[in-house]
mmCIF file with all atom_site columns, C-alpha atoms in Angstrom:
data_model
loop_
_atom_site.group_PDB
_atom_site.id
_atom_site.type_symbol
_atom_site.label_atom_id
_atom_site.label_alt_id
_atom_site.label_comp_id
_atom_site.label_asym_id
_atom_site.label_entity_id
_atom_site.label_seq_id
_atom_site.pdbx_PDB_ins_code
_atom_site.Cartn_x
_atom_site.Cartn_y
_atom_site.Cartn_z
_atom_site.occupancy
_atom_site.B_iso_or_equiv
_atom_site.pdbx_formal_charge
_atom_site.auth_seq_id
_atom_site.auth_comp_id
_atom_site.auth_asym_id
_atom_site.auth_atom_id
_atom_site.pdbx_PDB_model_num
ATOM 1  C CA . UNK A 1 1  ? -7.436  1.558   25.109  1.00 60.00 ? 1  UNK A CA 1
ATOM 2  C CA . UNK A 1 2  ? -9.837  0.999   21.718  1.00 62.00 ? 2  UNK A CA 1
ATOM 3  C CA . UNK A 1 3  ? -8.279  1.507   18.381  1.00 66.00 ? 3  UNK A CA 1
ATOM 4  C CA . UNK A 1 4  ? -9.598  4.813   17.739  1.00 80.00 ? 4  UNK A CA 1
ATOM 5  C CA . UNK A 1 5  ? -7.250  5.292   14.406  1.00 81.00 ? 5  UNK A CA 1
ATOM 6  C CA . UNK A 1 6  ? -7.027  4.694   11.337  1.00 83.00 ? 6  UNK A CA 1
ATOM 7  C CA . UNK A 1 7  ? -3.633  4.691   8.496   1.00 86.00 ? 7  UNK A CA 1
ATOM 8  C CA . UNK A 1 8  ? -5.588  5.615   5.246   1.00 82.00 ? 8  UNK A CA 1
ATOM 9  C CA . UNK A 1 9  ? -2.211  5.061   3.148   1.00 87.00 ? 9  UNK A CA 1
ATOM 10 C CA . UNK A 1 10 ? -2.727  1.438   4.284   1.00 91.00 ? 10 UNK A CA 1
ATOM 11 C CA . UNK A 1 11 ? -6.208  1.350   3.704   1.00 86.00 ? 11 UNK A CA 1
ATOM 12 C CA . UNK A 1 12 ? -5.986  2.259   -0.085  1.00 87.00 ? 12 UNK A CA 1
ATOM 13 C CA . UNK A 1 13 ? -2.977  0.553   -0.794  1.00 93.00 ? 13 UNK A CA 1
ATOM 14 C CA . UNK A 1 14 ? -5.076  -2.567  0.390   1.00 94.00 ? 14 UNK A CA 1
ATOM 15 C CA . UNK A 1 15 ? -8.146  -1.545  -1.614  1.00 89.00 ? 15 UNK A CA 1
ATOM 16 C CA . UNK A 1 16 ? -5.325  -1.572  -5.284  1.00 92.00 ? 16 UNK A CA 1
ATOM 17 C CA . UNK A 1 17 ? -3.183  -4.203  -4.532  1.00 96.00 ? 17 UNK A CA 1
ATOM 18 C CA . UNK A 1 18 ? -4.558  -6.456  -6.818  1.00 97.00 ? 18 UNK A CA 1
ATOM 19 C CA . UNK A 1 19 ? -5.820  -4.121  -9.450  1.00 96.00 ? 19 UNK A CA 1
ATOM 20 C CA . UNK A 1 20 ? -1.222  -3.869  -9.467  1.00 96.00 ? 20 UNK A CA 1
ATOM 21 C CA . UNK A 1 21 ? -0.059  -6.787  -9.088  1.00 97.00 ? 21 UNK A CA 1
ATOM 22 C CA . UNK A 1 22 ? -2.361  -8.264  -12.118 1.00 96.00 ? 22 UNK A CA 1
ATOM 23 C CA . UNK A 1 23 ? -1.310  -5.325  -14.180 1.00 95.00 ? 23 UNK A CA 1
ATOM 24 C CA . UNK A 1 24 ? 2.753   -5.812  -13.706 1.00 95.00 ? 24 UNK A CA 1
ATOM 25 C CA . UNK A 1 25 ? 2.487   -9.112  -13.699 1.00 95.00 ? 25 UNK A CA 1
ATOM 26 C CA . UNK A 1 26 ? 3.184   -9.867  -10.450 1.00 95.00 ? 26 UNK A CA 1
ATOM 27 C CA . UNK A 1 27 ? 2.700   -13.587 -7.951  1.00 95.00 ? 27 UNK A CA 1
ATOM 28 C CA . UNK A 1 28 ? -0.129  -12.905 -6.524  1.00 95.00 ? 28 UNK A CA 1
ATOM 29 C CA . UNK A 1 29 ? 0.306   -14.920 -3.587  1.00 95.00 ? 29 UNK A CA 1
ATOM 30 C CA . UNK A 1 30 ? -0.053  -13.754 -0.345  1.00 96.00 ? 30 UNK A CA 1
ATOM 31 C CA . UNK A 1 31 ? 4.069   -13.839 0.600   1.00 96.00 ? 31 UNK A CA 1
ATOM 32 C CA . UNK A 1 32 ? 4.760   -11.397 -2.802  1.00 96.00 ? 32 UNK A CA 1
ATOM 33 C CA . UNK A 1 33 ? 0.973   -9.329  -1.724  1.00 97.00 ? 33 UNK A CA 1
ATOM 34 C CA . UNK A 1 34 ? 2.378   -9.048  1.534   1.00 97.00 ? 34 UNK A CA 1
ATOM 35 C CA . UNK A 1 35 ? 5.895   -8.339  0.214   1.00 97.00 ? 35 UNK A CA 1
ATOM 36 C CA . UNK A 1 36 ? 4.024   -5.428  -2.093  1.00 98.00 ? 36 UNK A CA 1
ATOM 37 C CA . UNK A 1 37 ? 2.241   -4.290  0.526   1.00 98.00 ? 37 UNK A CA 1
ATOM 38 C CA . UNK A 1 38 ? 4.923   -4.146  3.690   1.00 97.00 ? 38 UNK A CA 1
ATOM 39 C CA . UNK A 1 39 ? 7.683   -3.060  1.310   1.00 97.00 ? 39 UNK A CA 1
ATOM 40 C CA . UNK A 1 40 ? 4.845   0.196   -0.357  1.00 97.00 ? 40 UNK A CA 1
ATOM 41 C CA . UNK A 1 41 ? 3.940   1.382   2.846   1.00 96.00 ? 41 UNK A CA 1
ATOM 42 C CA . UNK A 1 42 ? 7.610   1.495   4.387   1.00 96.00 ? 42 UNK A CA 1
ATOM 43 C CA . UNK A 1 43 ? 8.082   3.957   1.177   1.00 95.00 ? 43 UNK A CA 1
ATOM 44 C CA . UNK A 1 44 ? 4.873   6.416   1.538   1.00 93.00 ? 44 UNK A CA 1
ATOM 45 C CA . UNK A 1 45 ? 4.286   8.339   3.992   1.00 89.00 ? 45 UNK A CA 1
ATOM 46 C CA . UNK A 1 46 ? 1.641   7.370   7.310   1.00 89.00 ? 46 UNK A CA 1
ATOM 47 C CA . UNK A 1 47 ? -1.773  9.041   5.999   1.00 83.00 ? 47 UNK A CA 1
ATOM 48 C CA . UNK A 1 48 ? -3.567  8.393   10.020  1.00 83.00 ? 48 UNK A CA 1
ATOM 49 C CA . UNK A 1 49 ? -6.296  10.348  11.424  1.00 79.00 ? 49 UNK A CA 1
ATOM 50 C CA . UNK A 1 50 ? -8.547  9.195   14.276  1.00 78.00 ? 50 UNK A CA 1
ATOM 51 C CA . UNK A 1 51 ? -11.596 11.365  13.938  1.00 69.00 ? 51 UNK A CA 1
ATOM 52 C CA . UNK A 1 52 ? -14.809 11.131  10.946  1.00 67.00 ? 52 UNK A CA 1
ATOM 53 C CA . UNK A 1 53 ? -14.142 14.791  10.183  1.00 64.00 ? 53 UNK A CA 1
ATOM 54 C CA . UNK A 1 54 ? -10.351 14.466  9.593   1.00 60.00 ? 54 UNK A CA 1
ATOM 55 C CA . UNK A 1 55 ? -10.426 10.767  8.219   1.00 62.00 ? 55 UNK A CA 1
ATOM 56 C CA . UNK A 1 56 ? -13.233 12.929  5.249   1.00 63.00 ? 56 UNK A CA 1
ATOM 57 C CA . UNK A 1 57 ? -10.671 16.129  5.245   1.00 62.00 ? 57 UNK A CA 1
ATOM 58 C CA . UNK A 1 58 ? -7.678  13.343  4.245   1.00 62.00 ? 58 UNK A CA 1
ATOM 59 C CA . UNK A 1 59 ? -9.276  11.268  2.181   1.00 63.00 ? 59 UNK A CA 1
ATOM 60 C CA . UNK A 1 60 ? -9.791  14.317  -0.565  1.00 58.00 ? 60 UNK A CA 1
ATOM 61 C CA . UNK A 1 61 ? -6.630  15.312  -0.160  1.00 62.00 ? 61 UNK A CA 1
ATOM 62 C CA . UNK A 1 62 ? -5.711  11.501  -0.781  1.00 57.00 ? 62 UNK A CA 1
ATOM 63 C CA . UNK A 1 63 ? -7.884  11.648  -3.964  1.00 57.00 ? 63 UNK A CA 1
ATOM 64 C CA . UNK A 1 64 ? -5.509  15.012  -5.097  1.00 49.00 ? 64 UNK A CA 1
ATOM 65 C CA . UNK A 1 65 ? -4.322  13.201  -9.020  1.00 48.00 ? 65 UNK A CA 1
ATOM 66 C CA . UNK A 1 66 ? -0.403  13.320  -7.220  1.00 60.00 ? 66 UNK A CA 1
ATOM 67 C CA . UNK A 1 67 ? -1.182  11.435  -3.904  1.00 76.00 ? 67 UNK A CA 1
ATOM 68 C CA . UNK A 1 68 ? -2.820  9.110   -6.056  1.00 77.00 ? 68 UNK A CA 1
ATOM 69 C CA . UNK A 1 69 ? 0.143   8.722   -9.050  1.00 82.00 ? 69 UNK A CA 1
ATOM 70 C CA . UNK A 1 70 ? 2.635   8.820   -5.974  1.00 87.00 ? 70 UNK A CA 1
ATOM 71 C CA . UNK A 1 71 ? 1.047   5.814   -4.388  1.00 89.00 ? 71 UNK A CA 1
ATOM 72 C CA . UNK A 1 72 ? 0.616   4.103   -7.433  1.00 90.00 ? 72 UNK A CA 1
ATOM 73 C CA . UNK A 1 73 ? 3.780   4.731   -8.802  1.00 94.00 ? 73 UNK A CA 1
ATOM 74 C CA . UNK A 1 74 ? 5.296   3.179   -5.254  1.00 96.00 ? 74 UNK A CA 1
ATOM 75 C CA . UNK A 1 75 ? 3.064   0.277   -5.882  1.00 97.00 ? 75 UNK A CA 1
ATOM 76 C CA . UNK A 1 76 ? 4.238   -0.171  -8.668  1.00 97.00 ? 76 UNK A CA 1
ATOM 77 C CA . UNK A 1 77 ? 8.161   0.034   -8.211  1.00 97.00 ? 77 UNK A CA 1
ATOM 78 C CA . UNK A 1 78 ? 7.200   -2.725  -5.132  1.00 97.00 ? 78 UNK A CA 1
ATOM 79 C CA . UNK A 1 79 ? 5.776   -4.548  -7.682  1.00 97.00 ? 79 UNK A CA 1
ATOM 80 C CA . UNK A 1 80 ? 8.117   -5.095  -9.793  1.00 97.00 ? 80 UNK A CA 1
ATOM 81 C CA . UNK A 1 81 ? 10.823  -5.456  -6.990  1.00 96.00 ? 81 UNK A CA 1
ATOM 82 C CA . UNK A 1 82 ? 8.930   -8.825  -5.366  1.00 96.00 ? 82 UNK A CA 1
ATOM 83 C CA . UNK A 1 83 ? 8.921   -9.921  -9.409  1.00 95.00 ? 83 UNK A CA 1
ATOM 84 C CA . UNK A 1 84 ? 12.299  -9.794  -9.630  1.00 95.00 ? 84 UNK A CA 1
ATOM 85 C CA . UNK A 1 85 ? 13.068  -11.250 -6.284  1.00 92.00 ? 85 UNK A CA 1
ATOM 86 C CA . UNK A 1 86 ? 10.228  -13.113 -5.471  1.00 92.00 ? 86 UNK A CA 1
ATOM 87 C CA . UNK A 1 87 ? 10.295  -14.750 -1.409  1.00 90.00 ? 87 UNK A CA 1
ATOM 88 C CA . UNK A 1 88 ? 7.936   -17.619 -2.272  1.00 85.00 ? 88 UNK A CA 1
ATOM 89 C CA . UNK A 1 89 ? 10.496  -19.774 -3.460  1.00 76.00 ? 89 UNK A CA 1
ATOM 90 C CA . UNK A 1 90 ? 12.756  -19.416 -0.235  1.00 67.00 ? 90 UNK A CA 1
ATOM 91 C CA . UNK A 1 91 ? 12.509  -21.177 3.018   1.00 60.00 ? 91 UNK A CA 1
ATOM 92 C CA . UNK A 1 92 ? 10.681  -19.095 6.073   1.00 56.00 ? 92 UNK A CA 1
ATOM 93 C CA . UNK A 1 93 ? 12.343  -17.661 8.960   1.00 55.00 ? 93 UNK A CA 1
#
């Protein structure tokens, strides 16, 4: 089966991760960045689309002010949590 679906929430988080990490003064190593991304996505509802039409409607919806504020808030909260408890100095399992 071809992957004919996408999670727009994931794409928005990925587009904004570097600026949020910088703004929060959070480490941007691969481990911390991945932790912030996964923690954020686990606290936001997924927004899957399977067609171009669905993508367009969802993209418009995602850029409504409240949705954008919710996404940035979740990302900042995640970055603060990772900054306080970085995993990059701990042995990886």
